[in-house]
Each structure stands twice: as C-alpha cells, then as structure tokens.
Short mmCIF file of C-alpha atoms in Angstrom, two decimals:
data_model
loop_
_atom_site.label_atom_id
_atom_site.label_comp_id
_atom_site.label_asym_id
_atom_site.label_seq_id
_atom_site.Cartn_x
_atom_site.Cartn_y
_atom_site.Cartn_z
CA MET A 32 86.85 47.05 199.60
CA PRO A 33 90.20 48.79 198.90
CA LEU A 34 92.16 47.60 195.92
CA PRO A 35 95.43 45.86 196.71
CA ASP A 36 98.60 47.85 196.12
CA THR A 37 100.01 47.09 192.71
CA MET A 38 103.65 46.17 192.58
CA PHE A 39 105.75 47.10 189.57
CA CYS A 40 109.19 45.88 188.70
CA ALA A 41 111.80 48.12 187.08
CA GLN A 42 111.22 46.52 183.68
CA GLN A 43 107.54 47.60 183.72
CA ILE A 44 108.22 51.31 184.36
CA HIS A 45 109.08 53.29 181.26
CA ILE A 46 110.90 56.60 181.86
CA PRO A 47 111.02 58.81 178.78
CA PRO A 48 114.69 59.26 177.92
CA GLU A 49 114.32 63.05 177.62
CA LEU A 50 112.67 63.46 181.04
CA PRO A 51 115.86 63.69 183.20
CA ASP A 52 117.32 66.48 181.04
CA ILE A 53 113.98 68.37 180.97
CA LEU A 54 113.80 68.27 184.76
CA LYS A 55 117.46 69.22 185.09
CA GLN A 56 117.08 72.27 182.84
CA PHE A 57 113.84 73.23 184.60
CA THR A 58 115.52 73.10 188.00
CA LYS A 59 118.48 75.19 186.84
CA ALA A 60 116.09 77.74 185.29
CA ALA A 61 114.06 77.99 188.50
CA ILE A 62 117.21 78.58 190.55
CA ARG A 63 118.43 81.31 188.18
CA THR A 64 115.06 83.05 187.95
CA GLN A 65 113.97 82.72 191.61
CA PRO A 66 110.23 83.10 190.85
CA ALA A 67 108.00 84.42 193.64
CA ASP A 68 105.33 81.87 192.73
CA VAL A 69 106.94 78.66 191.52
CA LEU A 70 103.67 77.09 190.32
CA GLN A 71 102.64 80.16 188.30
CA TRP A 72 106.10 80.45 186.77
CA SER A 73 106.27 76.70 186.06
CA ALA A 74 103.02 76.85 184.11
CA GLY A 75 104.47 79.60 181.92
CA TYR A 76 107.79 77.76 181.60
CA PHE A 77 106.34 74.49 180.33
CA SER A 78 103.76 76.27 178.18
CA ALA A 79 106.55 78.19 176.42
CA LEU A 80 108.66 75.03 176.19
CA SER A 81 105.85 73.09 174.51
CA ARG A 82 105.36 75.86 171.92
CA GLY A 83 109.06 76.37 171.28
CA ASP A 84 108.85 79.98 172.51
CA PRO A 85 111.59 81.80 174.46
CA LEU A 86 111.49 80.63 178.06
CA PRO A 87 110.75 82.94 181.03
CA VAL A 88 114.24 82.43 182.42
CA LYS A 89 116.83 84.93 183.60
CA ASP A 90 120.37 84.77 182.27
CA ARG A 91 121.74 84.74 185.81
CA ILE A 92 120.68 85.12 189.44
CA GLU A 93 120.04 88.74 190.42
CA MET A 94 120.86 90.05 193.85
CA PRO A 95 117.68 91.46 195.45
CA VAL A 96 118.00 95.23 195.20
CA ALA A 97 114.86 97.34 195.55
CA THR A 98 115.46 100.70 193.86
CA GLN A 99 111.78 101.56 193.65
CA LYS A 100 110.00 103.44 196.44
CA THR A 101 107.78 100.35 196.64
CA ASP A 102 109.37 97.08 195.63
CA THR A 103 107.17 95.61 192.90
CA GLY A 104 109.50 92.78 192.03
CA LEU A 105 110.31 94.19 188.61
CA THR A 106 114.02 93.99 187.84
CA GLN A 107 116.33 94.54 184.90
CA GLY A 108 116.68 90.78 184.60
CA LEU A 109 112.92 90.26 184.30
CA LEU A 110 112.65 93.03 181.72
CA LYS A 111 115.37 91.28 179.75
CA VAL A 112 113.33 88.05 179.90
CA LEU A 113 110.31 89.90 178.50
CA HIS A 114 112.49 91.37 175.77
CA LYS A 115 113.67 87.89 174.77
CA GLN A 116 110.02 86.88 174.50
CA CYS A 117 108.69 90.01 172.75
CA GLY A 118 111.66 91.82 171.23
CA HIS A 119 111.14 90.27 167.78
CA LEU A 120 107.78 92.05 167.55
CA GLU A 121 107.23 95.71 166.69
CA TYR A 122 103.88 95.66 168.47
CA VAL A 123 102.71 93.24 171.15
CA GLU A 124 99.11 92.41 172.07
CA LEU A 125 98.32 93.57 175.60
CA ASN A 126 96.55 90.32 176.48
CA ASP A 127 99.60 88.28 175.50
CA LEU A 128 101.96 90.67 177.26
CA GLU A 129 99.90 90.51 180.44
CA LYS A 130 100.09 86.70 180.41
CA LYS A 131 103.87 86.82 180.10
CA TRP A 132 103.95 89.41 182.89
CA LYS A 133 101.89 87.16 185.17
CA ASN A 134 104.05 84.13 184.35
CA LEU A 135 106.99 86.07 185.78
CA CYS A 136 104.95 86.46 188.99
CA LEU A 137 104.78 90.25 188.64
CA PRO A 138 101.76 92.11 190.05
CA VAL A 139 99.06 93.02 187.53
CA GLU A 140 98.64 96.38 189.27
CA LYS A 141 102.18 97.33 188.25
CA PHE A 142 101.47 96.29 184.66
CA GLN A 143 98.36 98.48 184.58
CA ALA A 144 100.22 101.37 186.19
CA LEU A 145 102.86 101.28 183.46
CA LEU A 146 100.20 101.37 180.75
CA GLN A 147 98.57 104.38 182.38
CA LEU A 148 101.74 106.36 181.70
CA ASP A 149 100.95 106.16 177.98
CA PRO A 150 97.44 104.72 177.51
CA CYS A 151 96.83 102.52 174.47
CA GLN A 152 94.24 100.06 173.19
CA ASP A 153 94.74 96.35 172.51
CA ARG A 154 98.45 96.56 171.71
CA ILE A 155 101.56 98.60 172.41
CA GLU A 156 104.83 99.21 170.62
CA TRP A 157 107.24 96.86 172.36
CA MET A 158 110.13 99.31 172.53
CA LYS A 159 107.88 101.83 174.28
CA PHE A 160 106.76 99.31 176.88
CA LEU A 161 110.37 98.32 177.50
CA ALA A 162 111.21 102.00 177.93
CA LEU A 163 108.40 102.41 180.49
CA GLY A 164 109.68 99.37 182.34
CA CYS A 165 113.23 100.76 182.46
CA SER A 166 111.99 104.10 183.75
CA SER A 167 109.99 102.39 186.50
CA LEU A 168 113.15 100.85 187.97
CA GLY A 169 113.89 104.21 189.56
CA GLY A 170 116.40 106.99 189.17
CA SER A 171 116.86 109.57 186.44
CA LEU A 172 116.24 109.43 182.71
CA ASN A 173 119.90 108.58 182.23
CA THR A 174 119.51 105.69 184.68
CA ALA A 175 116.59 104.37 182.62
CA MET A 176 118.76 104.60 179.50
CA LYS A 177 121.53 102.70 181.28
CA HIS A 178 119.09 99.88 182.01
CA LEU A 179 118.00 99.93 178.37
CA CYS A 180 121.56 99.61 177.09
CA GLU A 181 122.32 96.72 179.43
CA ILE A 182 119.17 94.90 178.28
CA LEU A 183 119.57 95.46 174.54
CA THR A 184 123.33 95.22 174.08
CA THR A 185 124.98 92.29 172.38
CA ASP A 186 128.30 93.11 174.07
CA PRO A 187 129.50 90.58 176.66
CA SER A 188 128.64 91.14 180.31
CA GLY A 189 130.82 93.87 181.79
CA GLY A 190 131.48 95.36 178.35
CA PRO A 191 130.57 98.84 177.06
CA ALA A 192 126.88 97.86 176.61
CA ARG A 193 126.54 99.56 173.22
CA ILE A 194 123.30 99.86 171.29
CA PRO A 195 122.49 101.58 167.95
CA PHE A 196 122.18 105.35 168.29
CA GLU A 197 118.81 105.28 166.46
CA ILE A 198 117.27 103.05 169.16
CA PHE A 199 118.82 105.12 171.93
CA ALA A 200 117.47 108.34 170.41
CA PHE A 201 113.99 106.88 169.88
CA VAL A 202 113.65 105.74 173.49
CA TYR A 203 115.22 108.90 174.91
CA ARG A 204 112.82 111.11 172.95
CA TYR A 205 109.90 108.95 174.04
CA LEU A 206 110.68 109.06 177.76
CA ALA A 207 111.66 112.72 177.69
CA GLY A 208 108.36 113.48 175.98
CA LEU A 209 106.52 111.98 178.96
CA ASP A 210 108.33 114.32 181.35
CA PRO A 211 106.78 117.82 181.26
CA SER A 212 109.89 119.29 182.88
CA ILE A 213 112.04 118.47 179.82
CA HIS A 214 111.60 120.87 176.91
CA PRO A 215 111.77 119.30 173.42
CA SER A 216 114.63 121.65 172.50
CA GLU A 217 116.69 120.24 175.38
CA THR A 218 116.15 116.72 174.08
CA THR A 219 117.14 117.69 170.53
CA SER A 220 120.26 119.47 171.72
CA TYR A 221 121.28 116.59 174.00
CA LEU A 222 120.92 113.96 171.28
CA ALA A 223 122.75 116.12 168.74
CA ASP A 224 125.70 116.50 171.11
CA LEU A 225 125.68 112.79 171.95
CA LYS A 226 125.60 111.81 168.28
CA GLY A 227 128.57 114.07 167.61
CA GLU A 228 130.58 112.67 170.52
CA SER A 229 129.87 108.98 169.95
CA ARG A 230 131.36 107.92 166.63
CA LYS A 231 131.54 104.19 167.30
CA ASN A 232 129.99 102.92 164.11
CA GLY A 233 126.69 104.54 165.04
CA MET A 234 126.66 102.95 168.50
CA VAL A 235 126.17 104.50 171.94
CA GLY A 236 127.60 102.93 175.09
CA ILE A 237 126.93 103.65 178.75
CA SER A 238 130.22 105.52 179.18
CA ASP A 239 129.05 108.02 176.53
CA PHE A 240 126.27 109.41 178.72
CA PHE A 241 126.25 107.89 182.19
CA ILE A 242 128.59 108.96 184.98
CA GLN A 243 128.34 106.92 188.17
CA LYS A 244 128.35 109.14 191.26
CA ARG A 245 131.02 108.24 193.76
CA THR A 246 130.17 107.79 197.41
CA PHE A 247 132.75 108.63 200.04
#
C-alpha cells in the first residue's frame, strides 16, 4: 500500500542560509567555464570547494577557437585553471594532475600524449607540464611562449603580459631542447639577445619577442 504524500509547510523546511549563494556562484562558474561534461566538472568543482582548493573555473568565457589540427578541447583558459590549481607546487603527482585534467572534461588520451613528449614517472615538474600544454595549442615556439606569458602574467588583461626573464628562459630552453631542429647555440644566442633588449626590471613581455603577422 503506497504511503500517503507528506505535506510540509514553509516553517518545516529549513534552507541553509549559505545555499543560495553557493548555487549562484556555481551557476556563474559553469557559465564561464562551459564544461563539456557538466556532471564530471561539477564533481570536481564541489570536491575542490569542500577542501578549500582553487576551483576549476575559468576567469572568463573563451570563444571556441580550435588552433590544433585536431580539437582536443584544451585551451589557454583551461591551462590557466590548471596553473591556479598546481602553480604553487614545484612538482605535481601525475595521479593528482590526471584527476584535475579529467575534472576539466579533457580527454585522457591528450594528457598521455603530452607526457609522452617528455616521459616521467609518478610526478612531473609543473612548469614543464605547463610548457608542454602551451606548445600543444599549436603554432611556433614563440606562439607557445606567448600563451605562457598570458597565463603567468600578473599584468591586467590587455597589458604587456610580462613575466620574469628567468622563467621565460627556463621554459624556452626546455621546449627548444625538445625540438631537434633547434641547435642549443641558437637558443643561447636568442636568449642572450632577448635579455639584452628587455631591461624592464628583469621582465619579458610579449612585445619583446612576438610579432603578430598581419593578414590583408
């Protein structure tokens, strides 16, 4: 015999006072991030929220632009999210990084492909993984460095996107070292010239090395 429907009055229903704001912030985050799998992303969002960790949320909505030969869903905005979550670490455990990757609804195959570029065991230096991610967005080495500057800079959006020369040089040497067509002497000469030209308190901005090609 089915149980009768239970009627509740407003006074019997307790709504936690923080719930409306939690749901509001969650909704705004989902709209900004535009996850491919809302349930997967939501699990990562609330898990991070409960631990007090950085949330898997983009700073702003990104226009869908596929620069890769095959669109894997990886974008500069998602790399920036990962950097907010992992950038305080020198090394990151691969298991933890893979979980964060999945929570952003990115394909595991792409994650494994990136690691194959510089195989490692159990953990990876975070700055190297970020560099691999930037390089996978397509384009030249300079394009990868442009992505890196825009992710790491503390300058306001639309600004010069400056980062410390030491970080720039480390990542440039690392990526150049993975390209057999670039001789180490070329890398050394390039960085020496760049260091001499950019005397902005030890900072390098996009305009110091990247020239956007004009289309007519």
